């Protein structure tokens, strides 16, 4: 193979997605300490699946149009750092692509631009990650020539594999955990899938994983409705129907086409601006037995209207229902579910910002993996100002929102938020899921791990001892309030021991306890 057309690019992207999906659990498992995030594979899959959905909406095989769909879909589906970086790698390739077809020499230039775009999207690039993969490819491809794509991708796959295996030597955290980088390994599977397609394996099955979630269905309400009428018709057939011909007609006059034949009944669904034409066409095949036509513009007008109508709005990512309720009581307008194992996507955050109907929107990512996505969302708006408050922990958001005043000027509010965050101490308590090492410390399975921000401050099998050690290190005797958010897996006897510890050793602290209902962390705490 010496050139890739728009039609074959669709297959390559889908084959890469299929191969990534096959290894999603493996990639999720690579991030093993301090707790298994379990999200890198899912985030990368979300990115690729959304790109595939956008590709499916491109009816032509024009290379430029296909790349446009890949870029837009990948960004809309991007979740977490890995998803955003992957979307930027694809964007870099797309922007450097020729307009008619791609040669091996063109692909080398596309890799170079992918490196440039991806690195420019990350404020502090870290080597030993998926960024390193595109960097190494770019550097080593500069002095190479390939006649065919088979030769090029055999070389790419082997080079990426070698780079992935070397990531523990570049990043200490990987070396301590004894794993390779999850994002880099995911990129390996993407290139491997591309190679499989180029070598003739072009059968793709994504049906089992392309079902829309509740959140995705809700998000559809905020998208532009170009075809006004949701049209559903059932016909009792009296002659043979050329299904492909009928599908082609429906796709010409609308979208969201579903066509089912069962026995002598035809059932179709289409979004179109011409429902009368649908009825005229379908009546050729038999007797209409049921019709439903809804004007979606009127039904959802109150939802899709996103023009700002107030000055200040707040969006926050929350890991648990209880914490969400607390944040809402403090003034947060829109909550986006998310946490360690499920980072919200670009589209999730963008829709939430729109829902505030505010001219100035404060966006709290509340997770380091969501920060890059949040910044991408902030850059996507021209009709309002989105201010990203760079919180890595939801406790910081709680502390900030205590200072919230919707009548204050945005600049004053930001200063209040930043001051509150700087003075609070976010504490996270979890349990080690396996034996491991953290720096010079040996961690045993079942130990309590207590983190102050990102630092492991204490660990051991006694929660009381672990907490006491941490509170003393953080000068808790000089603080006033300890707020505890109870996770899904907290234990009542443990909570009673915590209450006893505070009463006896830290009587200066007012202990406040709330149902946080967050997963993974039985206790999230806020020391102020």
XYZ file of C-alpha atoms in Angstrom:
528
model
C 0.000 0.000 0.000
C 1.445 3.353 -1.098
C -1.411 5.743 -0.351
C -4.267 6.143 2.129
C -7.535 7.658 0.923
C -10.330 9.199 2.963
C -12.335 6.014 2.634
C -9.511 3.868 3.998
C -8.720 6.373 6.744
C -12.184 5.656 8.183
C -11.269 1.963 8.384
C -7.855 2.672 9.912
C -9.305 4.851 12.687
C -12.008 2.297 13.486
C -9.545 -0.595 13.499
C -7.286 1.346 15.856
C -10.285 1.952 18.105
C -11.265 -1.710 18.078
C -7.747 -2.779 19.069
C -7.648 -0.192 21.852
C -10.987 -1.430 23.188
C -9.700 -5.001 23.332
C -6.954 -3.870 25.711
C -8.918 -1.288 27.713
C -8.847 -3.272 30.956
C -5.115 -3.919 30.635
C -4.434 -0.201 30.168
C -6.737 0.687 33.072
C -4.825 -1.708 35.327
C -1.403 -0.202 34.637
C -1.911 2.744 36.996
C -1.633 0.640 40.157
C -0.537 2.955 42.980
C -1.586 4.522 45.305
C -5.042 3.486 44.130
C -5.944 1.960 40.775
C -7.260 4.921 38.752
C -8.630 2.492 36.200
C -9.389 5.288 33.764
C -6.605 5.775 31.213
C -7.871 3.024 28.928
C -11.465 4.183 29.339
C -10.516 7.801 28.646
C -8.596 6.935 25.487
C -11.431 4.673 24.314
C -13.944 7.461 24.879
C -11.845 9.729 22.686
C -11.545 7.233 19.846
C -15.179 6.092 20.003
C -16.440 9.644 19.679
C -14.152 10.120 16.674
C -15.697 7.009 15.134
C -19.202 8.348 15.732
C -18.323 11.575 13.978
C -16.804 9.604 11.100
C -20.082 7.728 10.702
C -21.834 11.040 10.110
C -19.526 11.827 7.175
C -21.244 10.481 4.094
C -18.453 11.295 1.654
C -14.972 9.811 1.459
C -13.277 13.191 1.129
C -10.034 13.037 3.103
C -10.404 16.569 4.479
C -13.944 15.884 5.706
C -12.906 12.607 7.337
C -10.024 14.269 9.172
C -12.341 17.077 10.295
C -14.681 14.496 11.820
C -11.781 12.741 13.554
C -10.551 16.016 15.067
C -13.953 17.208 16.254
C -15.090 13.838 17.543
C -11.850 13.139 19.396
C -11.982 16.478 21.188
C -15.633 16.116 22.118
C -15.007 12.639 23.504
C -11.724 13.433 25.246
C -11.650 12.530 28.940
C -8.766 13.095 31.331
C -5.239 14.063 30.368
C -4.728 10.949 28.278
C -7.864 11.642 26.245
C -7.042 15.294 25.656
C -3.452 14.553 24.655
C -4.626 11.790 22.319
C -7.102 14.201 20.726
C -4.276 16.660 20.138
C -2.066 13.976 18.572
C -4.892 13.231 16.130
C -5.412 16.947 15.545
C -1.726 17.400 14.704
C -1.865 14.550 12.206
C -5.038 15.920 10.648
C -3.713 19.457 10.268
C -0.606 18.244 8.425
C -2.434 15.836 6.133
C -2.595 16.394 2.362
C -6.030 16.987 0.846
C -6.361 14.046 -1.579
C -4.412 11.085 -0.228
C -1.575 10.269 2.178
C 1.786 8.748 1.219
C 4.325 7.255 3.666
C 6.387 10.446 3.349
C 3.288 12.501 4.193
C 2.625 10.373 7.253
C 6.130 11.076 8.549
C 5.381 14.817 8.361
C 2.041 14.235 10.104
C 3.786 12.513 13.026
C 6.115 15.495 13.334
C 3.182 17.901 13.536
C 1.408 15.617 15.998
C 4.393 15.948 18.299
C 4.344 19.734 17.974
C 0.627 20.123 18.652
C 0.493 17.601 21.511
C 3.447 19.124 23.358
C 2.030 22.634 22.930
C -1.225 21.508 24.598
C 0.523 20.462 27.814
C 1.913 23.163 30.087
C 4.478 20.885 31.736
C 5.214 17.930 29.449
C 6.452 14.860 31.306
C 8.738 12.360 29.595
C 8.008 8.691 29.974
C 4.423 9.183 28.775
C 2.497 9.045 25.507
C 4.111 12.371 24.603
C 7.466 10.626 24.564
C 6.128 8.095 22.067
C 5.385 10.738 19.423
C 8.631 12.541 20.242
C 10.733 9.406 19.661
C 8.831 8.587 16.474
C 9.412 12.087 15.131
C 13.118 12.072 15.967
C 13.834 8.630 14.539
C 11.727 9.066 11.399
C 13.652 12.108 10.195
C 16.374 10.103 8.453
C 14.222 7.214 7.199
C 12.397 6.550 3.933
C 9.662 3.984 3.383
C 8.194 2.902 0.064
C 5.053 1.292 1.492
C 2.812 1.720 4.506
C 3.397 -1.914 5.462
C 7.102 -1.192 5.929
C 6.397 2.100 7.727
C 3.929 0.662 10.221
C 6.012 -2.434 10.949
C 8.770 -0.010 11.945
C 6.384 2.274 13.905
C 4.899 -0.560 15.947
C 8.303 -1.955 16.900
C 9.669 1.492 17.750
C 6.649 2.365 19.889
C 6.857 -0.994 21.648
C 10.496 -0.354 22.527
C 9.679 3.175 23.735
C 6.834 1.908 25.916
C 9.149 -0.649 27.516
C 11.615 2.131 28.333
C 9.093 4.448 30.027
C 9.865 3.097 33.552
C 13.461 4.282 33.064
C 12.204 7.796 32.330
C 9.612 8.218 35.087
C 10.301 7.307 38.700
C 6.671 6.608 39.607
C 6.477 3.969 36.905
C 9.742 2.427 38.030
C 8.565 2.229 41.664
C 5.292 0.587 40.654
C 6.950 -1.755 38.178
C 4.722 -0.822 35.233
C 4.980 0.906 31.863
C 3.060 4.091 31.144
C -0.617 3.414 30.502
C -1.096 6.190 27.928
C 1.992 5.146 25.999
C 0.766 1.543 25.945
C -2.623 2.732 24.712
C -0.945 4.595 21.864
C 0.933 1.397 21.015
C -2.367 -0.463 20.592
C -3.708 2.336 18.399
C -0.743 2.078 16.030
C -0.947 -1.723 16.137
C -4.604 -1.535 15.076
C -3.696 0.790 12.225
C -1.038 -1.669 11.075
C -3.569 -4.521 11.142
C -5.869 -2.565 8.825
C -3.037 -1.693 6.464
C -2.091 -5.376 6.261
C -5.617 -6.368 5.237
C -7.513 -7.001 8.483
C -10.339 -4.537 7.840
C -13.272 -6.217 9.624
C -14.338 -3.973 12.505
C -16.949 -4.512 15.207
C -17.675 -1.625 17.558
C -21.405 -2.259 18.007
C -21.186 -3.662 21.535
C -19.427 -0.581 22.901
C -21.108 2.238 20.983
C -24.267 2.438 23.101
C -24.955 5.975 24.336
C -24.908 6.449 28.106
C -27.540 8.403 30.009
C -25.118 11.337 30.226
C -24.555 11.272 26.470
C -28.292 11.193 25.808
C -28.785 14.164 28.119
C -25.984 16.008 26.370
C -27.667 15.600 22.988
C -30.305 18.093 24.105
C -27.680 20.830 24.036
C -26.461 20.144 20.529
C -27.587 22.084 17.493
C -30.767 20.623 15.977
C -30.406 20.903 12.213
C -33.297 18.569 11.335
C -36.405 19.730 13.153
C -38.869 16.831 12.986
C -38.425 13.469 14.694
C -40.369 11.233 12.323
C -41.387 7.635 13.086
C -43.513 5.538 10.738
C -44.677 1.928 10.826
C -45.853 0.342 7.552
C -47.477 -3.029 6.860
C -45.532 -4.074 3.802
C -47.214 -5.396 0.652
C -44.159 -5.571 -1.613
C -40.420 -6.210 -1.499
C -38.395 -3.293 -0.158
C -34.901 -2.471 -1.340
C -33.575 -1.588 2.121
C -30.369 0.029 0.875
C -32.342 2.252 -1.489
C -34.704 3.352 1.288
C -31.810 3.979 3.683
C -30.045 6.088 1.063
C -33.191 8.187 0.552
C -33.623 8.760 4.300
C -29.976 9.727 4.724
C -30.327 12.258 1.914
C -33.175 14.125 3.596
C -32.198 13.683 7.258
C -30.085 11.955 9.868
C -30.370 9.594 12.867
C -31.820 6.964 10.527
C -33.059 3.669 11.945
C -34.748 1.181 9.623
C -36.035 -2.206 10.799
C -37.786 -4.988 8.877
C -39.592 -7.665 10.883
C -41.933 -10.095 9.135
C -44.285 -7.874 7.083
C -43.687 -4.712 9.121
C -41.288 -1.876 8.344
C -40.414 0.547 11.151
C -38.350 3.641 10.419
C -37.035 6.591 12.401
C -35.417 9.706 10.952
C -34.746 13.319 11.926
C -35.676 15.497 8.956
C -37.047 18.858 7.890
C -39.312 17.112 5.357
C -41.567 14.564 7.125
C -44.073 14.772 4.261
C -41.487 13.372 1.856
C -40.904 10.463 4.239
C -44.618 9.628 4.245
C -44.855 9.916 0.445
C -41.923 7.558 0.022
C -42.855 4.933 2.591
C -46.468 4.650 1.410
C -45.129 3.160 -1.826
C -44.339 -0.030 0.072
C -47.620 -0.622 1.894
C -50.213 0.638 4.348
C -49.223 3.088 7.063
C -50.272 1.774 10.460
C -48.619 4.313 12.775
C -47.125 7.793 12.480
C -45.453 10.047 15.086
C -43.941 13.428 14.177
C -42.470 15.657 16.912
C -41.072 19.166 16.511
C -37.795 18.864 18.429
C -36.999 22.572 18.113
C -40.093 23.510 20.080
C -39.704 20.708 22.611
C -36.122 21.613 23.477
C -36.021 25.344 22.840
C -35.638 26.078 26.528
C -32.713 23.661 26.712
C -30.697 24.603 23.647
C -30.884 28.323 24.380
C -27.493 28.879 26.022
C -27.101 32.646 25.836
C -25.760 34.100 29.118
C -28.498 35.680 31.264
C -26.666 36.265 34.591
C -23.260 37.475 35.689
C -21.748 34.623 37.750
C -22.047 30.870 37.412
C -20.170 27.957 38.983
C -19.471 24.470 37.631
C -17.792 21.812 39.750
C -16.737 18.204 39.207
C -17.846 15.991 42.109
C -17.039 12.352 42.953
C -20.089 11.596 45.102
C -23.768 12.453 45.462
C -23.402 13.659 49.042
C -20.573 16.018 48.147
C -22.596 17.193 45.155
C -25.482 18.139 47.433
C -23.106 20.077 49.702
C -21.592 21.967 46.767
C -25.049 22.850 45.459
C -26.024 24.174 48.887
C -22.931 26.398 48.766
C -23.922 27.896 45.416
C -22.589 25.622 42.650
C -24.961 25.850 39.670
C -24.047 22.702 37.767
C -22.424 19.504 39.038
C -20.515 17.243 36.645
C -20.056 13.685 37.976
C -16.436 12.575 37.895
C -13.523 11.329 39.912
C -10.640 8.865 39.952
C -12.191 6.280 37.639
C -14.369 8.492 35.484
C -13.003 11.813 34.300
C -15.622 13.974 32.562
C -15.108 14.657 28.881
C -14.705 17.953 27.058
C -18.341 17.729 25.965
C -19.543 17.084 29.547
C -17.789 20.191 30.868
C -18.755 22.360 27.901
C -22.432 21.468 28.282
C -22.258 22.213 32.009
C -20.773 25.666 31.370
C -23.576 26.392 28.906
C -26.187 25.301 31.446
C -25.154 28.040 33.869
C -26.396 30.757 31.463
C -23.733 33.005 32.999
C -21.373 35.571 31.501
C -18.584 34.601 33.905
C -18.280 30.923 34.835
C -15.943 29.547 37.497
C -14.968 25.975 36.634
C -13.571 23.738 39.406
C -12.011 20.542 37.903
C -11.281 19.087 41.390
C -8.936 16.486 39.932
C -5.492 16.873 38.377
C -6.535 14.642 35.466
C -9.429 16.974 34.610
C -7.443 20.216 34.670
C -6.203 20.055 31.074
C -9.688 19.281 29.766
C -11.099 22.197 31.771
C -8.570 24.567 30.191
C -9.518 23.322 26.731
C -13.159 24.080 27.545
C -12.282 27.587 28.725
C -10.632 28.285 25.363
C -13.696 27.058 23.456
C -16.001 29.965 24.379
C -16.228 33.393 22.778
C -19.552 34.510 24.263
C -18.570 34.159 27.934
C -15.563 34.083 30.224
C -14.664 30.728 31.757
C -12.297 30.969 34.730
C -10.655 27.672 35.631
C -9.848 27.456 39.343
C -7.031 24.844 39.320
C -8.269 22.594 42.128
C -6.887 19.067 42.352
C -9.146 17.980 45.231
C -12.865 18.446 45.804
C -12.152 19.517 49.404
C -10.465 22.632 47.989
C -13.655 23.429 46.110
C -15.702 23.110 49.299
C -13.342 25.494 51.106
C -13.533 27.977 48.222
C -17.313 27.868 47.911
C -17.723 28.815 51.574
C -16.441 32.225 50.433
C -18.815 32.431 47.447
C -20.729 35.654 46.873
C -22.723 35.795 43.613
C -22.830 39.587 43.769
C -19.042 40.021 43.946
C -16.884 41.000 40.990
C -15.232 38.005 39.247
C -11.705 39.206 40.060
C -12.553 39.614 43.753
C -14.199 36.205 43.837
C -11.154 34.568 42.295
C -8.927 36.117 44.969
C -11.257 34.838 47.708
C -11.271 31.360 46.197
C -7.487 31.258 45.850
C -6.943 32.445 49.419
C -9.352 29.857 50.832
C -7.674 27.086 48.847
C -4.193 28.120 49.983
C -5.218 27.990 53.657
C -7.005 24.626 53.606
C -5.469 21.159 53.954
C -7.121 18.453 51.808
C -6.686 14.944 53.240
C -7.533 11.686 51.450
C -7.655 8.289 53.139
C -7.732 5.028 51.217
C -6.363 1.490 51.458
C -3.511 -0.135 49.551
C -4.852 -2.744 47.153
C -1.508 -4.573 46.843
C 2.037 -4.683 48.175
C 4.097 -1.915 46.630
C 6.693 0.774 47.258
C 6.365 4.533 47.498
C 9.821 6.095 47.345
C 11.735 4.434 50.179
C 8.581 3.250 51.900
C 7.328 -0.283 51.722
C 3.533 -0.447 51.492
C 1.634 -3.603 52.376
C -1.751 -4.647 51.104
C -4.567 -3.520 53.404
C -2.677 -0.607 54.970
C -4.384 2.741 55.344
C -2.765 5.369 53.124
C -3.203 9.008 54.110
C -2.380 11.678 51.565
C -2.134 15.389 52.208
C -2.691 16.775 48.742
C -0.493 14.493 46.601
C 1.993 13.523 49.320
C 1.779 10.247 51.227
C 2.145 11.514 54.794
C 1.435 8.381 56.824
C 0.436 4.747 56.435
C -0.251 1.712 58.589
C -2.878 -0.784 59.674
C -4.308 1.464 62.421
C -6.446 4.282 61.029
C -6.294 6.179 64.323
C -2.483 6.127 64.414
C -2.227 7.087 60.750
C -4.627 10.003 61.179
C -3.030 11.204 64.424
C 0.423 11.236 62.824
C -0.844 13.237 59.870
C -2.770 15.763 61.952
C 0.269 16.401 64.119
C 2.433 16.952 61.035
C -0.107 19.456 59.741
C -0.202 21.394 63.044
C -3.851 20.521 63.630
C -3.599 21.908 67.168
C -3.512 25.347 65.577
C -6.521 24.711 63.281
C -10.217 25.145 63.940
C -12.295 22.724 61.858
C -11.940 19.174 60.567
C -14.629 18.254 58.042
C -15.018 14.568 57.196
C -16.817 13.324 54.073
C -17.821 9.670 54.421
C -17.335 7.465 51.371
C -19.381 4.489 50.196
C -17.116 2.032 52.020
C -16.573 3.773 55.368
C -17.045 1.720 58.547
C -19.022 2.966 61.539
C -16.538 1.620 64.170
C -13.732 3.479 62.368
C -15.747 6.686 62.414
C -16.354 6.286 66.145
C -12.594 5.899 66.678
C -11.980 9.067 64.653
C -14.479 10.977 66.805
C -12.797 9.679 69.959
C -9.326 10.650 68.659
C -10.396 14.214 67.893
C -12.165 14.602 71.219
C -9.159 13.394 73.233
C -6.135 14.600 71.247
C -7.438 17.612 69.295
C -10.192 19.217 71.375
C -9.565 22.527 69.589
C -11.051 21.085 66.395
C -14.742 21.297 65.601
C -15.527 17.965 63.936
C -18.079 18.136 61.126
C -19.234 14.906 59.470
C -21.154 14.601 56.204
C -22.220 11.794 53.877
C -19.997 12.284 50.834
C -20.871 8.957 49.155
C -17.676 9.044 47.092
C -16.128 5.759 45.840
C -12.539 4.574 46.489
C -11.886 6.891 49.437
C -13.710 5.900 52.642
C -12.729 9.281 54.106
C -12.038 12.632 52.490
C -11.166 15.345 54.992
C -10.771 19.104 55.024
C -8.596 20.692 57.721
C -9.026 24.444 58.211
